[in-house]
Amino acid sequence: MSSVAVLTPESFEEHRSGLKDQEITEDEAYIPTYLEAFPPLPEKGAPGEKSGEPVSAWGSKIRPIKASVITQVFHVPLEERRYKDNSQFGEGEEAKVCLDIMQRTGAHIELSLAKDQGLSIMVTGKLDSVMKARKEIVARLQTQASATVAIPKEHHRFVIGKNGEKLQELELKTATKIAIPRPDDPSANIRITGTKEGIEKARHEILLISAEQDKRAVERLSLEKAFHPFIAGAHNRLVQELSQETGARISIPPPSLPKDEIVITGEKEAVALAVSRIRAIYEDKKRKTTTISVEVKKSQHKYIIGPKGNTLQEILEATGVSVEMPPLDSASETIILRGEPDKLGPALTQVYAKAKSVMVVEASAPAWLHRFIIGKKGQNIGRITQQLPRVHIEFTDGEERISLEGPTEEVEQAQAQIQEIIKDLLVRMDYTEVIIDPRFHRHLIGKNGANINRIKEQYKVSVRIPQDSERSNLVRIEGDPKGVQMARRELIEMVQRMENERTKDLIVEQKFHRTIIGQKGEKIKEVRDKFPEVIINFPDPSQKSDIVQLRGPKNEVEKCAKFLQKIIADLIENSFSISVPIFKQFHKNIIGKGGANIKKIREETNTKIDLPTENSNSEMIVITGKKSNCEAARDRILAIQRELVGPEKPKQIMNIIKNILIFMDDVVEDCMEVDVRHHRHFVCRRGQVLRELAEEYGGMAVSFPRTGSNSQKVTLKGAKDCVEAAKKRIQEIIEDLVKYRGREWAALTQRCFGFQVSREEASPQENGEVIPDAEFVPRKCDIIIISGRAERCEPAKAALLALVPITEDVEVSYDLHRYIIGQKGSGIRKMMEEYEVNIWVPQPDKQLNVIKVTGLAANVERAKLGLLERVRELQAEQEDRALRSFKVTMSVDPKFHPKIIGRKGAVISQIRKDHNVIIQFPDKGDEQQVGDLIVISGYERNVEEAREAIQQLVAELQEMVSQDVHLDSRTHARIIGARGKAIRKLMEEFKVDIRFPQPGSDEPDKVTVMGLPDTVDAAIDHLLNLEEEYLLSVTETETLAAYMKPPSPKGFVVRDAPWNAAGNKAPDMSSAEDFPTFGTGVAPKQTSAWGPKKF
């Protein structure tokens, strides 16, 4: 329960009238002296301190500015050090701890070791950081002790302080940890943990706090709750004054707390004085006051209470009567007024006035229409609340009612507007409800809402699907009646399709999942394309699940399942694997030259064969595929090994291999003669032929003599059989070189390789003169020699010549060259990169109609086609540009130009957008242009349509009228609103243009309204209504200001001024000598009614 009083205009008027008869003379009114009004500044040296003179009103000494960074140094004795290992000082645990503390607190810490092995610590930083760092250093680097101190339990809260601030400050100051028992713990002992020095400091501080509290007194008064408002006073002013006068702290329980106890704390004398004053007030009010009860509707109680109980406080302040309200959760409607009998009547009048100041009505509207009434982003309801800001409109979820609350007249207006909106919506909106099983809801919504969003956009409806937590099967469709029915039909069809759906789980080993999906999902995409109505879901690899889920129409799911089972059966069949042990030295024979053997086996048996790496010690070859194919591949690999080992039985294989190895250990060296001219063939290309011989014949070594030695002796070293076979092979190669050697040459100029050779350089000279018609003779550096068998030299020559770049000319009109080149050469660069050619465009001054393309023949052909295609595109663009250049000029009176352009160009931009044209208005600063001509350019048809649109707009503007209305200039700012928001809304509503006078105008009240005659009249009527409404508010404000700040005809008066002394005169305020200015005066800018200008 809360009660206050307010000073109403009537009581204020009565108070003023009572003072009119009491005139205050000059002798009675206190006039300050000159020194009191203008205290002198303190003189240098603070003379007040030395001579005992009083310090001036400007204050005493200026406080020195404290540094923001401080440094503290403290010492930790050897016996109290936690880490005593001196061998690693600066690197051990102490350094790590300090580094951690620096990072956490932001303070800088320096350690040093004293001669007595004690630790000196210097901490630098801001005060807060230093205190925190010091506390952590003491806790982590110094051994800890503990002690207890006992103080009365009721003093513990003073040690803790407000929000624990005192305790935190004490812990930082003493670098200790202080543990205070909980309120429910009967113990009164406070435990202090830290260093010995810190414990002593903390103990001393705690005992000081307790001793200070021992001097204080606490008094608890149990007084009836109903009289607490009289003790507190309106807005708690009386109790605050009482606290200031007595110095005691008075705590009155809030109205919501049902306690009668008032607690007074402070010095004993102050508490005793406050108790006596409170008891006096209580006894006085108990003796003089009486009560009356009234019944007021429960719904009106909140208007009597007001926001935060302010209305009750106003009634108490105005009448001295306390209003006791029943709790809001109580059904009681009885209000009790307590006060002196002669004041109860005015208080009761105010209570009824407050109760009836606000009206609550309800409008009936279907719940599904609520969000349409509110509008998109609250647009509809926002329009009402802006016009009627004191009306509160509340929509209740699930209920077919709308509550309106506010002043009676405004509520009635808002109710009429809402009813109009409801009526309009009921005519053009409809809804329907469809019962759909909740299990289908997520499928109706689709991935990321794709399905439901498509239906909403297609049929212009709103579809509400309940949340899973609602456990509802009711889907609601709202919107245009036709769209609602079509959306309903589609939803039902979707549900019917889903009801026919079936879900089937296939068990597929997880190791096959990636194979079925394929690289980048290519294989599973083929399956999905084949069965588009079936959804195939693979489990997440982390789940390690073998279940693949199929969902879709029953028949399609069965077909898809059979298809996948067939794929899985093939995978299982092809996943058979066997391992074949093959001696490591035979692996290269199984691979064959260039992998020929292993590749052949893989292709013919359709298997996957994996051999161990060269560095591996494993001899196992793994074959994967169908069982029969794997066995066939195994047999073929084993057959190769048997051929290498020999025809002996498997039991004798090991012995044979050992004999072979022993035989191979018997290495022989042999020589043969090879003509010097053939040596190059064997050693060229980094000895590729020699490497092939070594691989083919058991790793034997072949050595050719050094170049220039003219020796024909070639040395072969290795197993005897391998050496003989290698000699035979070398002889065959020599015979081929002698028998089948052919030679073809091709002369390729440097130009072929990207060099541009000028005619002067390429032409032979005689006596220093160029012979232009001389026959071209290739140079040695231009000749490429092809060696090999004759039947192979010709294809090589043809392939080589195919790589020679060619240059071809493309006929392109000169005026298109710059478009082909593009901005900063981007177009031609793109073509050169795309076709891998070089494109040469002649210089603009030559004006040639040809472009040269250089590159490989195939690339040049592609580039020519691309270039011609680009030419066709540019020619089409030129034709289109010519069609778009159609222009029309029309004459329109310049006074209509701003209207055609619209606010921020909105109207003209819309015309340009609708008709795809360019519209140019005459430049105001260009004297050569005709002021009323508007130029429209674009396609001919679009230009004609745009001209008709502008002509129609001008015809409408010509029908408009302009009318002046006089509105009090004091109301202009209110009509315009913040940043012109209110006036813009008014202009949009009435379709008119309203112009207010500029500041300093000769006719400050003249407002011009332009528009159609009907709308202008309606807008003027509305403006006059607004003026009448705002003028009342302006008048009241000015009247109240006149009362609160009455003018002083005498001005400011002081006594004992310097100019009152003999021989002195008062300064002339109009004199520039007595009152010089600080610079050129700047006249204050006049502010427009629209508010300050923004730049």
Coordinates of C-alpha atoms in Angstrom, one line a residue, residues 608-949:
K608 CA 42.5 -55.5 -59.2
I609 CA 46.1 -56.5 -58.4
D610 CA 48.0 -54.6 -55.7
L611 CA 51.8 -55.2 -55.4
P612 CA 53.8 -54.1 -52.3
T613 CA 55.9 -51.0 -52.6
E614 CA 59.5 -51.2 -53.6
N615 CA 60.8 -50.4 -50.1
S616 CA 58.5 -52.9 -48.4
N617 CA 59.7 -56.4 -47.3
S618 CA 56.4 -58.0 -48.1
E619 CA 56.2 -60.6 -50.8
M620 CA 52.4 -60.8 -50.9
I621 CA 50.5 -59.7 -54.1
V622 CA 46.8 -59.0 -53.3
I623 CA 44.2 -59.9 -56.0
T624 CA 40.6 -58.5 -55.7
G625 CA 37.6 -59.2 -57.8
K626 CA 35.2 -62.1 -58.6
K627 CA 36.4 -65.4 -57.1
S628 CA 36.9 -67.2 -60.5
N629 CA 38.7 -64.1 -61.9
C630 CA 40.9 -63.9 -58.9
E631 CA 41.9 -67.5 -59.2
A632 CA 42.6 -67.1 -62.9
A633 CA 44.8 -64.1 -62.2
R634 CA 46.6 -66.0 -59.4
D635 CA 47.3 -69.0 -61.7
R636 CA 48.8 -66.6 -64.3
I637 CA 51.0 -64.9 -61.8
L638 CA 52.2 -68.2 -60.4
A639 CA 52.9 -69.4 -63.9
I640 CA 55.2 -66.5 -64.5
Q641 CA 57.0 -67.4 -61.3
R642 CA 57.3 -71.0 -62.3
E643 CA 58.7 -70.0 -65.7
L644 CA 61.3 -67.9 -63.9
V645 CA 62.1 -70.7 -61.4
G646 CA 62.0 -73.6 -63.9
P647 CA 59.9 -76.8 -64.5
E648 CA 60.9 -78.5 -61.2
K649 CA 58.2 -79.5 -58.7
P650 CA 57.1 -77.0 -56.0
K651 CA 58.9 -79.0 -53.3
Q652 CA 62.2 -78.3 -55.1
I653 CA 61.5 -74.6 -55.7
M654 CA 63.5 -73.3 -52.8
N655 CA 66.6 -75.4 -53.7
I656 CA 66.4 -74.2 -57.3
I657 CA 66.1 -70.6 -56.3
K658 CA 69.1 -71.0 -54.0
N659 CA 71.1 -72.5 -56.9
I660 CA 70.0 -69.7 -59.2
L661 CA 71.1 -67.1 -56.6
I662 CA 74.4 -68.9 -56.2
F663 CA 74.8 -68.9 -59.9
M664 CA 73.9 -65.2 -60.1
D665 CA 76.5 -64.5 -57.5
D666 CA 79.1 -65.7 -60.0
V667 CA 79.3 -62.4 -61.9
V668 CA 81.2 -62.3 -65.2
E669 CA 82.6 -59.3 -67.2
D670 CA 82.6 -59.3 -71.0
C671 CA 83.4 -56.8 -73.8
M672 CA 82.1 -56.0 -77.2
E673 CA 82.9 -53.4 -79.9
V674 CA 80.4 -50.8 -81.0
D675 CA 81.0 -48.2 -83.6
V676 CA 81.7 -44.7 -82.0
R677 CA 79.0 -43.1 -84.2
H678 CA 76.3 -45.3 -82.4
H679 CA 77.5 -44.5 -78.9
R680 CA 75.3 -41.4 -78.7
H681 CA 72.1 -43.4 -79.3
F682 CA 72.8 -45.4 -76.1
V683 CA 73.9 -42.6 -73.8
C684 CA 71.6 -39.8 -74.9
R685 CA 68.5 -38.8 -72.9
R686 CA 70.4 -39.5 -69.7
G687 CA 71.2 -43.1 -70.7
Q688 CA 67.6 -44.2 -71.1
V689 CA 68.5 -47.1 -73.5
L690 CA 71.1 -48.3 -71.0
R691 CA 68.6 -48.2 -68.1
E692 CA 66.1 -50.2 -70.1
L693 CA 68.8 -52.8 -70.9
A694 CA 69.7 -53.0 -67.2
E695 CA 66.1 -53.5 -66.1
E696 CA 65.4 -56.1 -68.8
Y697 CA 68.5 -58.2 -68.1
G698 CA 68.7 -58.6 -64.4
G699 CA 70.3 -55.3 -63.4
M700 CA 73.5 -55.9 -65.3
A701 CA 75.9 -52.9 -65.9
V702 CA 76.8 -51.6 -69.3
S703 CA 79.8 -49.1 -69.6
F704 CA 80.5 -47.1 -72.8
P705 CA 83.9 -45.2 -73.2
R706 CA 84.1 -41.5 -72.5
T707 CA 83.2 -39.1 -75.3
G708 CA 86.3 -38.1 -77.3
S709 CA 88.3 -41.2 -76.5
N710 CA 87.5 -42.8 -80.0
S711 CA 87.4 -46.2 -78.3
Q712 CA 84.8 -48.8 -79.5
K713 CA 85.1 -51.1 -76.5
V714 CA 81.9 -51.5 -74.4
T715 CA 82.1 -53.4 -71.1
L716 CA 79.2 -55.6 -69.8
K717 CA 79.1 -56.9 -66.2
G718 CA 76.6 -59.3 -64.7
A719 CA 75.3 -62.8 -64.7
K720 CA 76.7 -64.8 -67.6
D721 CA 73.3 -65.5 -69.2
C722 CA 72.2 -61.8 -68.7
V723 CA 75.5 -60.6 -70.3
E724 CA 75.1 -62.8 -73.3
A725 CA 71.4 -61.8 -73.8
A726 CA 72.4 -58.1 -73.4
K727 CA 75.2 -58.4 -76.0
K728 CA 72.7 -59.9 -78.4
R729 CA 70.2 -57.1 -77.9
I730 CA 72.8 -54.4 -78.3
Q731 CA 73.8 -55.9 -81.6
E732 CA 70.2 -55.9 -82.8
I733 CA 69.9 -52.2 -81.9
I734 CA 73.0 -51.4 -84.0
E735 CA 71.7 -53.3 -87.0
D736 CA 68.5 -51.3 -86.8
L737 CA 70.4 -48.0 -86.6
V738 CA 72.5 -49.0 -89.7
K739 CA 69.7 -50.5 -91.8
Y740 CA 66.7 -48.2 -91.1
R741 CA 68.2 -44.8 -90.5
G742 CA 66.5 -42.0 -92.4
R743 CA 66.8 -38.3 -92.2
E744 CA 64.2 -35.6 -92.7
W745 CA 64.7 -32.0 -91.8
A746 CA 62.3 -29.1 -91.4
A747 CA 63.3 -25.5 -91.6
L748 CA 61.5 -23.6 -88.8
T749 CA 62.3 -19.9 -88.6
Q750 CA 62.6 -18.1 -85.3
R751 CA 59.2 -16.6 -86.1
C752 CA 57.6 -20.0 -85.6
F753 CA 58.8 -20.0 -82.1
G754 CA 57.3 -16.6 -81.2
F755 CA 60.1 -14.3 -82.5
Q756 CA 59.3 -11.6 -85.0
V757 CA 62.1 -11.3 -87.5
S758 CA 62.1 -8.2 -89.8
R759 CA 62.6 -8.5 -93.5
E760 CA 65.9 -6.7 -93.3
E761 CA 67.3 -9.3 -90.9
A762 CA 65.9 -12.2 -92.9
S763 CA 67.0 -11.0 -96.4
P764 CA 70.5 -11.6 -97.7
Q765 CA 72.6 -8.4 -98.5
E766 CA 74.9 -7.5 -101.3
N767 CA 77.3 -4.6 -100.8
G768 CA 75.2 -3.5 -97.8
E769 CA 72.0 -3.4 -99.9
V770 CA 68.9 -5.5 -99.2
I771 CA 67.8 -7.9 -101.9
P772 CA 64.0 -8.3 -101.3
D773 CA 63.3 -11.0 -103.9
A774 CA 66.2 -13.2 -102.8
E775 CA 65.3 -16.9 -102.2
F776 CA 64.9 -17.7 -98.5
V777 CA 67.8 -19.9 -97.3
P778 CA 67.3 -21.5 -93.9
R779 CA 69.9 -21.0 -91.3
K780 CA 71.5 -23.9 -89.3
C781 CA 69.7 -22.9 -86.1
D782 CA 66.4 -23.1 -88.0
I783 CA 66.8 -26.8 -88.8
I784 CA 65.4 -29.7 -86.7
I785 CA 66.8 -33.2 -87.5
I786 CA 64.5 -36.2 -87.1
S787 CA 66.3 -39.6 -86.9
G788 CA 64.8 -43.1 -86.9
R789 CA 63.1 -45.6 -89.2
A790 CA 61.8 -44.1 -92.4
E791 CA 58.2 -45.1 -91.7
R792 CA 58.3 -43.3 -88.4
C793 CA 60.1 -40.1 -89.5
E794 CA 57.2 -38.9 -91.7
P795 CA 54.6 -38.9 -88.9
A796 CA 57.0 -37.2 -86.6
K797 CA 57.7 -34.5 -89.2
A798 CA 53.9 -34.0 -89.6
A799 CA 53.4 -33.8 -85.9
L800 CA 56.2 -31.3 -85.5
L801 CA 54.9 -29.1 -88.3
A802 CA 51.5 -29.1 -86.7
L803 CA 53.0 -27.4 -83.7
V804 CA 54.3 -24.5 -85.9
P805 CA 52.1 -21.4 -85.3
I806 CA 50.2 -19.9 -88.2
T807 CA 48.8 -16.4 -88.7
E808 CA 45.4 -15.7 -90.3
D809 CA 43.6 -12.4 -91.0
V810 CA 40.0 -11.9 -89.9
E811 CA 37.9 -9.2 -91.6
V812 CA 36.5 -7.0 -88.8
S813 CA 35.1 -3.4 -89.3
Y814 CA 37.4 -0.7 -87.8
D815 CA 34.7 0.8 -85.7
L816 CA 34.2 -2.5 -83.8
H817 CA 37.9 -2.8 -82.7
R818 CA 37.5 -0.9 -79.5
Y819 CA 34.6 -3.0 -78.3
I820 CA 36.6 -6.2 -79.1
I821 CA 39.5 -4.9 -77.1
G822 CA 37.2 -4.0 -74.2
Q823 CA 37.9 -1.9 -71.1
K824 CA 41.7 -1.8 -70.4
G825 CA 42.1 -4.7 -72.9
S826 CA 40.0 -7.1 -70.8
G827 CA 37.9 -8.4 -73.8
I828 CA 40.9 -9.3 -76.0
R829 CA 42.8 -10.8 -73.1
K830 CA 39.9 -13.1 -72.3
M831 CA 39.7 -14.3 -75.9
M832 CA 43.5 -14.9 -76.1
E833 CA 43.4 -16.9 -72.8
E834 CA 40.3 -18.9 -73.9
Y835 CA 41.6 -19.9 -77.4
E836 CA 45.3 -19.9 -76.5
V837 CA 46.2 -17.6 -79.4
N838 CA 47.8 -14.2 -79.9
I839 CA 45.4 -11.6 -81.4
W840 CA 46.9 -8.4 -83.0
V841 CA 44.6 -5.4 -83.5
P842 CA 46.1 -2.6 -85.7
Q843 CA 46.7 0.9 -84.3
P844 CA 43.6 3.2 -84.3
D845 CA 45.3 5.8 -86.6
K846 CA 45.7 3.1 -89.4
Q847 CA 41.9 2.4 -89.5
L848 CA 42.4 -1.1 -90.9
N849 CA 39.5 -3.5 -91.1
V850 CA 41.5 -6.6 -90.3
I851 CA 42.6 -8.4 -87.1
K852 CA 45.5 -10.9 -87.1
V853 CA 45.2 -14.2 -85.2
T854 CA 48.4 -16.2 -84.5
G855 CA 48.7 -19.7 -82.9
L856 CA 48.3 -23.4 -83.6
A857 CA 46.1 -24.2 -86.5
A858 CA 43.2 -25.7 -84.5
N859 CA 43.3 -22.9 -81.9
V860 CA 43.4 -20.2 -84.7
E861 CA 40.3 -21.8 -86.3
R862 CA 38.4 -21.7 -83.0
A863 CA 39.5 -18.2 -82.3
K864 CA 38.3 -17.0 -85.8
L865 CA 34.9 -18.5 -85.1
G866 CA 34.8 -16.9 -81.6
L867 CA 35.9 -13.5 -83.1
L868 CA 33.2 -13.6 -85.8
E869 CA 30.6 -14.5 -83.2
R870 CA 31.7 -11.5 -81.1
V871 CA 31.4 -9.3 -84.2
R872 CA 27.8 -10.5 -84.8
E873 CA 26.9 -9.7 -81.1
L874 CA 28.4 -6.2 -81.4
Q875 CA 26.5 -5.5 -84.6
A876 CA 23.3 -6.6 -82.9
E877 CA 24.1 -4.3 -80.0
Q878 CA 24.7 -1.4 -82.4
E879 CA 21.3 -1.9 -84.0
D880 CA 19.7 -2.1 -80.5
R881 CA 21.6 1.1 -79.5
A882 CA 20.2 2.8 -82.6
L883 CA 16.6 1.8 -81.6
R884 CA 17.2 3.0 -78.0
S885 CA 18.3 6.4 -79.2
F886 CA 14.8 7.6 -80.1
K887 CA 14.1 11.0 -78.5
V888 CA 11.1 13.1 -77.8
T889 CA 11.0 16.6 -76.4
M890 CA 7.9 17.9 -74.5
S891 CA 7.1 21.3 -73.0
V892 CA 6.0 21.3 -69.4
D893 CA 5.5 24.4 -67.2
P894 CA 8.6 24.5 -64.8
K895 CA 6.3 24.9 -61.8
F896 CA 5.2 21.3 -62.3
H897 CA 8.7 19.9 -62.6
P898 CA 9.2 19.4 -58.8
K899 CA 5.9 17.5 -58.7
I900 CA 6.9 15.3 -61.6
I901 CA 10.2 14.5 -60.0
G902 CA 8.6 13.8 -56.6
R903 CA 10.2 13.6 -53.2
K904 CA 13.8 12.4 -53.5
G905 CA 13.0 11.6 -57.2
A906 CA 10.5 8.9 -56.3
V907 CA 7.9 9.8 -59.0
I908 CA 10.3 10.2 -62.0
S909 CA 12.3 7.2 -60.9
Q910 CA 9.1 5.1 -61.0
I911 CA 8.2 6.4 -64.5
R912 CA 11.8 5.6 -65.7
K913 CA 11.6 2.1 -64.3
D914 CA 8.1 1.3 -65.6
H915 CA 8.9 2.4 -69.2
N916 CA 12.6 1.8 -69.3
V917 CA 13.5 5.2 -70.6
I918 CA 15.9 8.1 -69.8
I919 CA 14.2 11.4 -68.8
Q920 CA 16.2 14.6 -68.6
F921 CA 15.0 17.9 -67.0
P922 CA 16.6 21.2 -67.9
D923 CA 19.5 22.3 -65.8
K924 CA 18.6 25.4 -63.7
G925 CA 22.1 26.9 -64.1
D926 CA 22.3 26.4 -67.8
E927 CA 21.0 29.6 -69.6
Q928 CA 21.3 28.0 -73.0
Q929 CA 18.7 25.3 -72.2
V930 CA 15.0 26.1 -72.6
G931 CA 13.5 26.0 -69.1
D932 CA 10.3 24.1 -69.8
L933 CA 11.6 21.3 -72.1
I934 CA 11.8 17.7 -70.9
V935 CA 13.7 15.2 -73.0
I936 CA 12.7 11.5 -73.1
S937 CA 14.9 8.9 -74.8
G938 CA 14.6 5.1 -75.3
Y939 CA 12.7 2.7 -77.5
E940 CA 10.1 4.5 -79.5
R941 CA 7.1 2.7 -78.0
N942 CA 8.4 3.2 -74.4
V943 CA 9.1 6.8 -75.1
E944 CA 5.5 7.4 -76.2
E945 CA 4.1 5.6 -73.2
A946 CA 6.4 7.6 -70.8
R947 CA 5.3 10.9 -72.5
E948 CA 1.6 9.9 -72.0
A949 CA 2.3 9.1 -68.4

